[in-house]
Amino acid sequence: MAEPVLTVRNLNVRFRTGDGILHAVKGIDLDVEAGETVAIVGESGSGKSQTMMSVMGLLASNGWAEGSVKYRGEELVGLSPDKLNRYRGSKLTMIFQEPMTSLDPLYRIGDQIALPLTTHGRMSKAKARERAIELLELVRIPEPARRIDSYPHEMSGGQRQRVMIAMALANNPDVLIADEPTTALDVTVQAQILELLADLQKRLGMSIVFITHDLGIVRRFADRTYVMKRGEVVESGQTADIFAEPKHAYTRMLIDAEPTGRKDPVSQGAPMVIEAKDMTVTFGLKKTLFSKAGHMVRAVDGVSLSVRAGETVGVVGESGSGKSTLGRAILRLLPAGGIVRFEDRDLMPLDRAGMRPLRRHLQLVFQDPFGSLSPRMTAGEIVTEGLLVHEPRITRKERDRRAAQAFDEVRLDPAWRNRFPHEFSGGQRQRIAIARAMILHPKLVVLDEPTSALDRSVQKEIVDLLRDLQTAHGLAYVFISHDLAVVRALSDEIMVMKNGKVVERGNAEAIFEKPKQTYTQDLIAAAFLRGLEETKPGAMGTPLSN
Amino acid sequence: MLSFILRRFMSAIPTLLVIVTISFFLIRLAPGGPFDLERPLEAKVMENLNRIYQLDKPLIQQYWLYLTAVARGDFGPSFFLRDFTVAELFARGLPVSMTLGGLAMIFAILIGGTLGSIAALRQNSGVDYLVTGLGALGLTIPNFVVAPIFQIVFGLTLAWLPVAGWGAGTWRGLVMPVTVLALPQIAVISRMTRAAMIENLRSNHIRTLRSLGLPLRVIVSHALRGAALPVVSYLGPAAAALLTGSVVVETIFGLPGIGRYFVEGALNRDYTLVMGTVVVIAVFVLLFNLVVDILYAIIDPRIRYD
C-alpha cells in the first residue's frame, strides 16, 4: 500500500487542569490512506476529538501533544502556528460539531469563504469571490450568487454546515476531518449533509476522518474504523469486520447499545390520565407604541392527544415542529387554547394557584441534564424540593428517607445525595432529574428529549430505567424526541409533528413499518440512514477530479 | 435605519421633558434660594430681585415659563454669574470640556484597546499581568492624586509643561489634563477589551479561522470586531460623561470648562445654570446612546431596528 497521507504514532495529549494533569489521549497509533474514509468512534470523553484537534494544532491553551503526527512524511507535532498554517486550511482541514457557532456572525459568508483562498492560494479578491460562488454551488446551496452575500444568521444549521464544508474544501485538501458534523442537525438535514460529504469525496478524492458516536454513520460511510475508549484505541480494522465480529467487549457494548425492545401494550381498561383536545399555542410580538403588531406563529395548531395509565405516547418531529411546546401546553405551563382534562378534571379554568395541588401528578423531565439542575443545591435537596411544596408537613428525617428511596429507585447510590450536580456524569444527572419527578409519585410525566444529550450506552440505561418505572407505577408518559430509535423502543402510540400540526399518528409498529405520509417516510429513512448505502462503494481511491 | 434614528429623536423629547420636570422641582426643594447671602439682603431688594427673575410667581407658572423659554432655546440668565446668560456660559465652557474629554476618549480607546488586545493574546504572560496590574492601579488611584503629582513632576521639577491654565488651547496646556482624564478610562477599556477578546478568541468561529491556517492578523481583526460590542456599549455613557467636563480636573488645572458649573450652580442655588447643565448632560447621554445603537448595528449585522 502507498504511504499513508496521515500517520499518527504514539500520540499523547494531556491537559493541565485544576485537579492535576488529565491524560486525554494515551499513546495511540492511527493511519489515514489517500481517499479513504476513516471513522474514529467513541463516547464522550474517549479522546476522539482531542486526537484530531492535536493533529490540527487546535488544542485548548492548557493542553499539549507529544508523539508524532506526520502529513506525507512531514512532522506536525511541535510546529509553530506559522509553520503549521502551511498545512492547515490547504492540505488538512476540519469541520466541527457546532455549525450554528462555527461561522463568524459578523461577516458575510462570501468573505469568510474567501479567506482561505486569498491567504493560501494568494487569489485576488475578485477571483476568490468567483471561486466562493463555485464552492457554494459544489455544496449545493441554492442561488449561490445571491446567498454569497448572506450573513450566517440568515441561514439554517444545515446550510451553515454546508458553508463550513465549502470553506474546508476551498483549497482542495488531502484530508478533511469531520468532528461530529451532523450531531447538532435534524435527522433529515443530517442525511443530506452525509450524502453531500460522500458525494464530494467521490468527486474530489480526499480522505475523510469521521469523528462520531453514531455507529449508523460509521457503518454506512467508513472504510476503516478505530474504536476509542478513555484515550486508547481498543479496536481497529475494516468497518465491515468490526461490525461482523467485534473483538473488544467495549465495541460489542457500543454496537448493542442501540435501543431495542418494544413496548408491551396497555390493557383496554386502563384509566385515562390526560386528555387534550384541539391544543393551540400562538407566539407573537405584541403591538407596542412604536411598532406595528408582529406576525403571529402558531407553534401548536389544533393537536389532540390522550394517554392512559401505563401508556406512552411518543411525539416525534424536527426542531421547530412544536413538540416541546405541546408538552408544556399539556402541563399548562404555557398559555394555550383547547381543552385539557386530567383524570376527570378540566384543567383549563384553573389558575396558577388552582393548578398547584395538581402539579405533583404532572411532572416534566428536561433534555439538558446540565442546565436543569441548580448547581448550588445538593442532589438530595434538588430531589426533595418538590416535597417542600406538596408535603410541607413531613419532617426533615422523613424527607431524607424519601430522597434515599428515590435515589434507589433510579439506581443511584443513596449515599451520593449530598453531592453537587457537577460531581455527576450526564447520565447520572438525568437520573437525578427523573428522581425529582418520581419522588412526588406523579401520574403523568412529560419527558422532553430526556436521552438526547447522552451517549448511546447511557441512553440505553435511561430507556431501561424509564420502562421499569412505568411498569412499576403505571405511569403515563408523553415522550418527546427527535430520536426515532428511542421513541420506537418506548412508545405505544406515535404522533409525527411538523409545523405545529400532526402529520401522522398511529400505533408505533404501524408508523415505523408502514408510514403513510411522505414526511414520516423521509424522517424514518433519514434516521436509520436507509437509502444511503449506495454512496459508499466507489468512494475509495477515486482520482482527484477537480 | 433612518426611520429608527428619527423615532429615537422623537422619543428623546418626552425623555427630556421628564428630566427637566424632575430636576426643576427637585432643585426648588433644596432650602435657600439664589439670593440668600450670609448677610441677608434688604427685603425690598430681595423683592425686586425675585420680581426681575420671576421668582415671585407661583411655582407652576415659573415651570411653564421655563419650559416655553427652553423650547425657544432660551436657557435664561444665570442667577449667580449675573453678567452672563446660561447659553453664554456653555458657549464658552463647552468647547473646552469637549476638547479635553474628546481627546481623552480617543487616547483611551487607542491605548486601552491596544493594551487589552495584547494582554488577551498573551494571556497569563508577563505582559498580561503588567496590563491588568496597571489597569487596577489606574482605576484605584483617584485623579485628584494623580493630577498634583503630574503638576509637581512635569510642571515644576522637570518644567516641561505648564502647571495649569488653558493657554488658549495649545497642546502643551492640554497634555496633563487630557492624560489625567484618560488614565482611568484606559484602565477600564483595556480590562473590558481584554475580557471580551479572551472570550472571542475561545469562540468556535475563531477556532474555524485557526483550522483554516489563517495568520494571526486575520484572527485578531475578527476577534476585535466581536470584542468591540461590549466595549462600545460602555463607551457611549463614558463619552457623554467625559465630554461634559470633569469638576476635579478642570478645577486643579484651572480650566474654563463646564464641569464646575454643576457643583457651583447647585451650591449657589443658581437654578437656571443647574437646569442648563442637566439639559446639556441629558442631551449628551441620549445622543451617545443613539450613537452606540447605530454602531451596534454597523458592527453586528444581526441587529436591525426596522
PDB file of C-alpha atoms in Angstrom, chain B residues 20-213:
ATOM      1  CA  VAL B  20     -36.342  68.750  33.059  1.00  0.00           C
ATOM      2  CA  THR B  21     -39.526  68.472  35.120  1.00  0.00           C
ATOM      3  CA  ILE B  22     -37.993  66.327  37.840  1.00  0.00           C
ATOM      4  CA  SER B  23     -34.857  68.467  38.103  1.00  0.00           C
ATOM      5  CA  PHE B  24     -36.830  71.690  38.068  1.00  0.00           C
ATOM      6  CA  PHE B  25     -38.846  70.744  41.131  1.00  0.00           C
ATOM      7  CA  LEU B  26     -36.004  68.912  42.883  1.00  0.00           C
ATOM      8  CA  ILE B  27     -33.685  71.906  42.873  1.00  0.00           C
ATOM      9  CA  ARG B  28     -36.517  74.078  44.247  1.00  0.00           C
ATOM     10  CA  LEU B  29     -36.935  71.641  47.116  1.00  0.00           C
ATOM     11  CA  ALA B  30     -33.420  72.435  48.311  1.00  0.00           C
ATOM     12  CA  PRO B  31     -33.594  75.020  51.131  1.00  0.00           C
ATOM     13  CA  GLY B  32     -32.482  78.534  50.346  1.00  0.00           C
ATOM     14  CA  GLY B  33     -32.569  80.486  47.105  1.00  0.00           C
ATOM     15  CA  PRO B  34     -30.175  82.139  44.699  1.00  0.00           C
ATOM     16  CA  PHE B  35     -30.132  85.457  46.536  1.00  0.00           C
ATOM     17  CA  ASP B  36     -29.706  84.202  50.094  1.00  0.00           C
ATOM     18  CA  LEU B  37     -26.344  85.541  51.212  1.00  0.00           C
ATOM     19  CA  GLU B  38     -24.618  85.371  54.565  1.00  0.00           C
ATOM     20  CA  ARG B  39     -25.756  88.913  55.194  1.00  0.00           C
ATOM     21  CA  PRO B  40     -29.438  88.907  54.273  1.00  0.00           C
ATOM     22  CA  LEU B  41     -30.470  91.397  51.644  1.00  0.00           C
ATOM     23  CA  GLU B  42     -32.880  94.167  52.413  1.00  0.00           C
ATOM     24  CA  ALA B  43     -36.452  92.935  51.991  1.00  0.00           C
ATOM     25  CA  LYS B  44     -37.137  95.479  49.273  1.00  0.00           C
ATOM     26  CA  VAL B  45     -34.038  94.440  47.292  1.00  0.00           C
ATOM     27  CA  MET B  46     -34.945  90.785  47.620  1.00  0.00           C
ATOM     28  CA  GLU B  47     -38.464  91.508  46.434  1.00  0.00           C
ATOM     29  CA  ASN B  48     -37.134  93.363  43.411  1.00  0.00           C
ATOM     30  CA  LEU B  49     -34.688  90.607  42.542  1.00  0.00           C
ATOM     31  CA  ASN B  50     -37.367  87.974  42.841  1.00  0.00           C
ATOM     32  CA  ARG B  51     -39.631  90.001  40.610  1.00  0.00           C
ATOM     33  CA  ILE B  52     -36.964  90.555  37.971  1.00  0.00           C
ATOM     34  CA  TYR B  53     -36.120  86.868  37.868  1.00  0.00           C
ATOM     35  CA  GLN B  54     -39.809  85.948  38.066  1.00  0.00           C
ATOM     36  CA  LEU B  55     -39.296  84.029  41.275  1.00  0.00           C
ATOM     37  CA  ASP B  56     -42.307  85.764  42.803  1.00  0.00           C
ATOM     38  CA  LYS B  57     -44.703  83.929  40.557  1.00  0.00           C
ATOM     39  CA  PRO B  58     -46.341  80.615  41.584  1.00  0.00           C
ATOM     40  CA  LEU B  59     -44.007  77.646  41.076  1.00  0.00           C
ATOM     41  CA  ILE B  60     -46.169  76.035  38.430  1.00  0.00           C
ATOM     42  CA  GLN B  61     -46.201  79.243  36.425  1.00  0.00           C
ATOM     43  CA  GLN B  62     -42.397  79.513  36.749  1.00  0.00           C
ATOM     44  CA  TYR B  63     -42.158  75.962  35.457  1.00  0.00           C
ATOM     45  CA  TRP B  64     -44.306  76.802  32.468  1.00  0.00           C
ATOM     46  CA  LEU B  65     -42.316  79.959  31.733  1.00  0.00           C
ATOM     47  CA  TYR B  66     -39.063  77.989  31.907  1.00  0.00           C
ATOM     48  CA  LEU B  67     -40.374  75.237  29.629  1.00  0.00           C
ATOM     49  CA  THR B  68     -41.587  77.638  26.968  1.00  0.00           C
ATOM     50  CA  ALA B  69     -38.297  79.552  27.134  1.00  0.00           C
ATOM     51  CA  VAL B  70     -36.242  76.359  26.753  1.00  0.00           C
ATOM     52  CA  ALA B  71     -38.413  75.310  23.835  1.00  0.00           C
ATOM     53  CA  ARG B  72     -37.350  78.585  22.169  1.00  0.00           C
ATOM     54  CA  GLY B  73     -33.729  77.802  23.008  1.00  0.00           C
ATOM     55  CA  ASP B  74     -33.526  80.383  25.799  1.00  0.00           C
ATOM     56  CA  PHE B  75     -31.981  78.949  28.977  1.00  0.00           C
ATOM     57  CA  GLY B  76     -32.301  82.216  30.813  1.00  0.00           C
ATOM     58  CA  PRO B  77     -29.792  84.335  32.700  1.00  0.00           C
ATOM     59  CA  SER B  78     -27.501  82.830  35.285  1.00  0.00           C
ATOM     60  CA  PHE B  79     -28.745  83.824  38.747  1.00  0.00           C
ATOM     61  CA  PHE B  80     -25.290  83.924  40.261  1.00  0.00           C
ATOM     62  CA  LEU B  81     -22.897  84.890  37.471  1.00  0.00           C
ATOM     63  CA  ARG B  82     -25.176  87.755  36.766  1.00  0.00           C
ATOM     64  CA  ASP B  83     -23.420  89.227  33.725  1.00  0.00           C
ATOM     65  CA  PHE B  84     -23.938  86.057  31.678  1.00  0.00           C
ATOM     66  CA  THR B  85     -26.778  84.069  30.277  1.00  0.00           C
ATOM     67  CA  VAL B  86     -26.586  80.296  30.746  1.00  0.00           C
ATOM     68  CA  ALA B  87     -26.227  79.920  26.995  1.00  0.00           C
ATOM     69  CA  GLU B  88     -23.182  82.211  27.007  1.00  0.00           C
ATOM     70  CA  LEU B  89     -21.559  80.213  29.781  1.00  0.00           C
ATOM     71  CA  PHE B  90     -21.945  76.999  27.844  1.00  0.00           C
ATOM     72  CA  ALA B  91     -20.829  78.610  24.596  1.00  0.00           C
ATOM     73  CA  ARG B  92     -17.544  79.396  26.323  1.00  0.00           C
ATOM     74  CA  GLY B  93     -17.088  76.345  28.512  1.00  0.00           C
ATOM     75  CA  LEU B  94     -18.413  73.536  26.356  1.00  0.00           C
ATOM     76  CA  PRO B  95     -15.680  73.722  23.660  1.00  0.00           C
ATOM     77  CA  VAL B  96     -13.023  73.490  26.390  1.00  0.00           C
ATOM     78  CA  SER B  97     -14.629  70.488  28.074  1.00  0.00           C
ATOM     79  CA  MET B  98     -15.343  68.774  24.778  1.00  0.00           C
ATOM     80  CA  THR B  99     -11.763  69.227  23.572  1.00  0.00           C
ATOM     81  CA  LEU B 100     -10.394  67.765  26.792  1.00  0.00           C
ATOM     82  CA  GLY B 101     -12.919  64.948  27.004  1.00  0.00           C
ATOM     83  CA  GLY B 102     -12.800  64.136  23.296  1.00  0.00           C
ATOM     84  CA  LEU B 103      -9.015  63.888  23.218  1.00  0.00           C
ATOM     85  CA  ALA B 104      -9.004  61.847  26.427  1.00  0.00           C
ATOM     86  CA  MET B 105     -11.592  59.457  24.951  1.00  0.00           C
ATOM     87  CA  ILE B 106      -9.672  58.999  21.703  1.00  0.00           C
ATOM     88  CA  PHE B 107      -6.439  58.268  23.579  1.00  0.00           C
ATOM     89  CA  ALA B 108      -8.218  55.945  25.964  1.00  0.00           C
ATOM     90  CA  ILE B 109      -9.760  53.936  23.112  1.00  0.00           C
ATOM     91  CA  LEU B 110      -6.499  53.662  21.177  1.00  0.00           C
ATOM     92  CA  ILE B 111      -4.240  52.864  24.109  1.00  0.00           C
ATOM     93  CA  GLY B 112      -6.752  50.873  26.164  1.00  0.00           C
ATOM     94  CA  GLY B 113      -7.878  48.856  23.160  1.00  0.00           C
ATOM     95  CA  THR B 114      -4.330  48.043  22.137  1.00  0.00           C
ATOM     96  CA  LEU B 115      -3.200  47.099  25.647  1.00  0.00           C
ATOM     97  CA  GLY B 116      -6.285  44.960  26.209  1.00  0.00           C
ATOM     98  CA  SER B 117      -5.800  43.104  22.915  1.00  0.00           C
ATOM     99  CA  ILE B 118      -2.124  42.420  23.606  1.00  0.00           C
ATOM    100  CA  ALA B 119      -2.953  41.166  27.084  1.00  0.00           C
ATOM    101  CA  ALA B 120      -5.659  38.871  25.684  1.00  0.00           C
ATOM    102  CA  LEU B 121      -3.359  37.419  23.041  1.00  0.00           C
ATOM    103  CA  ARG B 122      -0.650  36.782  25.623  1.00  0.00           C
ATOM    104  CA  GLN B 123      -3.000  35.615  28.339  1.00  0.00           C
ATOM    105  CA  ASN B 124      -1.288  34.757  31.660  1.00  0.00           C
ATOM    106  CA  SER B 125       2.072  36.043  30.448  1.00  0.00           C
ATOM    107  CA  GLY B 126       4.158  38.817  31.984  1.00  0.00           C
ATOM    108  CA  VAL B 127       2.662  41.361  29.577  1.00  0.00           C
ATOM    109  CA  ASP B 128      -0.823  40.311  30.590  1.00  0.00           C
ATOM    110  CA  TYR B 129      -0.083  40.685  34.308  1.00  0.00           C
ATOM    111  CA  LEU B 130       1.534  44.068  33.656  1.00  0.00           C
ATOM    112  CA  VAL B 131      -1.518  45.344  31.753  1.00  0.00           C
ATOM    113  CA  THR B 132      -4.060  44.027  34.259  1.00  0.00           C
ATOM    114  CA  GLY B 133      -1.896  45.327  37.131  1.00  0.00           C
ATOM    115  CA  LEU B 134      -1.603  48.791  35.623  1.00  0.00           C
ATOM    116  CA  GLY B 135      -5.323  48.664  34.915  1.00  0.00           C
ATOM    117  CA  ALA B 136      -6.071  48.042  38.576  1.00  0.00           C
ATOM    118  CA  LEU B 137      -3.724  50.901  39.503  1.00  0.00           C
ATOM    119  CA  GLY B 138      -5.345  53.277  37.011  1.00  0.00           C
ATOM    120  CA  LEU B 139      -8.758  52.503  38.468  1.00  0.00           C
ATOM    121  CA  THR B 140      -7.843  52.792  42.114  1.00  0.00           C
ATOM    122  CA  ILE B 141      -5.696  55.949  42.182  1.00  0.00           C
ATOM    123  CA  PRO B 142      -8.083  58.903  42.048  1.00  0.00           C
ATOM    124  CA  ASN B 143      -7.431  61.760  39.632  1.00  0.00           C
ATOM    125  CA  PHE B 144      -7.087  64.328  42.422  1.00  0.00           C
ATOM    126  CA  VAL B 145      -3.979  62.406  43.483  1.00  0.00           C
ATOM    127  CA  VAL B 146      -2.560  61.851  40.003  1.00  0.00           C
ATOM    128  CA  ALA B 147      -3.087  65.445  38.871  1.00  0.00           C
ATOM    129  CA  PRO B 148      -0.988  67.176  41.559  1.00  0.00           C
ATOM    130  CA  ILE B 149       1.776  64.578  41.187  1.00  0.00           C
ATOM    131  CA  PHE B 150       1.883  65.321  37.453  1.00  0.00           C
ATOM    132  CA  GLN B 151       1.944  69.044  38.173  1.00  0.00           C
ATOM    133  CA  ILE B 152       4.898  68.655  40.537  1.00  0.00           C
ATOM    134  CA  VAL B 153       6.874  66.293  38.314  1.00  0.00           C
ATOM    135  CA  PHE B 154       6.239  67.620  34.814  1.00  0.00           C
ATOM    136  CA  GLY B 155       5.300  71.193  35.691  1.00  0.00           C
ATOM    137  CA  LEU B 156       7.690  72.151  38.479  1.00  0.00           C
ATOM    138  CA  THR B 157      10.614  69.678  38.687  1.00  0.00           C
ATOM    139  CA  LEU B 158      11.107  68.978  35.004  1.00  0.00           C
ATOM    140  CA  ALA B 159       9.344  72.150  33.851  1.00  0.00           C
ATOM    141  CA  TRP B 160       8.322  70.535  30.575  1.00  0.00           C
ATOM    142  CA  LEU B 161       4.723  71.628  30.681  1.00  0.00           C
ATOM    143  CA  PRO B 162       2.725  74.491  32.169  1.00  0.00           C
ATOM    144  CA  VAL B 163       1.466  73.664  35.655  1.00  0.00           C
ATOM    145  CA  ALA B 164      -2.044  74.847  34.911  1.00  0.00           C
ATOM    146  CA  GLY B 165      -4.150  77.058  32.708  1.00  0.00           C
ATOM    147  CA  TRP B 166      -5.883  76.722  29.399  1.00  0.00           C
ATOM    148  CA  GLY B 167      -3.179  78.613  27.461  1.00  0.00           C
ATOM    149  CA  ALA B 168      -5.671  79.285  24.671  1.00  0.00           C
ATOM    150  CA  GLY B 169      -5.866  75.582  23.921  1.00  0.00           C
ATOM    151  CA  THR B 170      -2.237  74.962  22.891  1.00  0.00           C
ATOM    152  CA  TRP B 171      -1.166  71.324  23.072  1.00  0.00           C
ATOM    153  CA  ARG B 172       1.263  71.968  25.939  1.00  0.00           C
ATOM    154  CA  GLY B 173      -1.558  73.018  28.196  1.00  0.00           C
ATOM    155  CA  LEU B 174      -3.655  70.026  27.162  1.00  0.00           C
ATOM    156  CA  VAL B 175      -1.167  67.213  27.748  1.00  0.00           C
ATOM    157  CA  MET B 176      -1.525  66.842  31.503  1.00  0.00           C
ATOM    158  CA  PRO B 177      -5.290  67.283  31.930  1.00  0.00           C
ATOM    159  CA  VAL B 178      -6.017  65.002  28.977  1.00  0.00           C
ATOM    160  CA  THR B 179      -3.676  62.352  30.366  1.00  0.00           C
ATOM    161  CA  VAL B 180      -5.218  62.541  33.830  1.00  0.00           C
ATOM    162  CA  LEU B 181      -8.699  62.254  32.329  1.00  0.00           C
ATOM    163  CA  ALA B 182      -7.689  59.384  30.062  1.00  0.00           C
ATOM    164  CA  LEU B 183      -5.879  57.206  32.626  1.00  0.00           C
ATOM    165  CA  PRO B 184      -8.880  55.659  34.402  1.00  0.00           C
ATOM    166  CA  GLN B 185     -10.618  55.224  31.016  1.00  0.00           C
ATOM    167  CA  ILE B 186      -7.547  53.438  29.645  1.00  0.00           C
ATOM    168  CA  ALA B 187      -7.739  51.159  32.657  1.00  0.00           C
ATOM    169  CA  VAL B 188     -11.425  50.334  32.158  1.00  0.00           C
ATOM    170  CA  ILE B 189     -11.209  49.975  28.379  1.00  0.00           C
ATOM    171  CA  SER B 190      -8.121  47.754  28.500  1.00  0.00           C
ATOM    172  CA  ARG B 191      -9.777  45.462  31.028  1.00  0.00           C
ATOM    173  CA  MET B 192     -13.013  45.275  29.064  1.00  0.00           C
ATOM    174  CA  THR B 193     -11.203  44.717  25.778  1.00  0.00           C
ATOM    175  CA  ARG B 194      -9.060  42.017  27.343  1.00  0.00           C
ATOM    176  CA  ALA B 195     -12.047  40.135  28.753  1.00  0.00           C
ATOM    177  CA  ALA B 196     -14.082  40.433  25.554  1.00  0.00           C
ATOM    178  CA  MET B 197     -11.125  39.426  23.392  1.00  0.00           C
ATOM    179  CA  ILE B 198     -10.365  36.373  25.501  1.00  0.00           C
ATOM    180  CA  GLU B 199     -13.966  35.255  25.211  1.00  0.00           C
ATOM    181  CA  ASN B 200     -13.887  35.820  21.474  1.00  0.00           C
ATOM    182  CA  LEU B 201     -10.564  34.095  20.923  1.00  0.00           C
ATOM    183  CA  ARG B 202     -12.052  30.991  22.548  1.00  0.00           C
ATOM    184  CA  SER B 203     -15.149  31.042  20.364  1.00  0.00           C
ATOM    185  CA  ASN B 204     -15.946  28.442  17.758  1.00  0.00           C
ATOM    186  CA  HIS B 205     -15.666  30.818  14.822  1.00  0.00           C
ATOM    187  CA  ILE B 206     -12.139  31.793  15.788  1.00  0.00           C
ATOM    188  CA  ARG B 207     -11.344  28.075  16.016  1.00  0.00           C
ATOM    189  CA  THR B 208     -12.604  27.817  12.431  1.00  0.00           C
ATOM    190  CA  LEU B 209     -10.154  30.541  11.355  1.00  0.00           C
ATOM    191  CA  ARG B 210      -7.315  28.717  13.091  1.00  0.00           C
ATOM    192  CA  SER B 211      -8.306  25.439  11.465  1.00  0.00           C
ATOM    193  CA  LEU B 212      -8.066  27.181   8.106  1.00  0.00           C
ATOM    194  CA  GLY B 213      -4.474  28.198   8.806  1.00  0.00           C
TER     195      GLY B 213
END
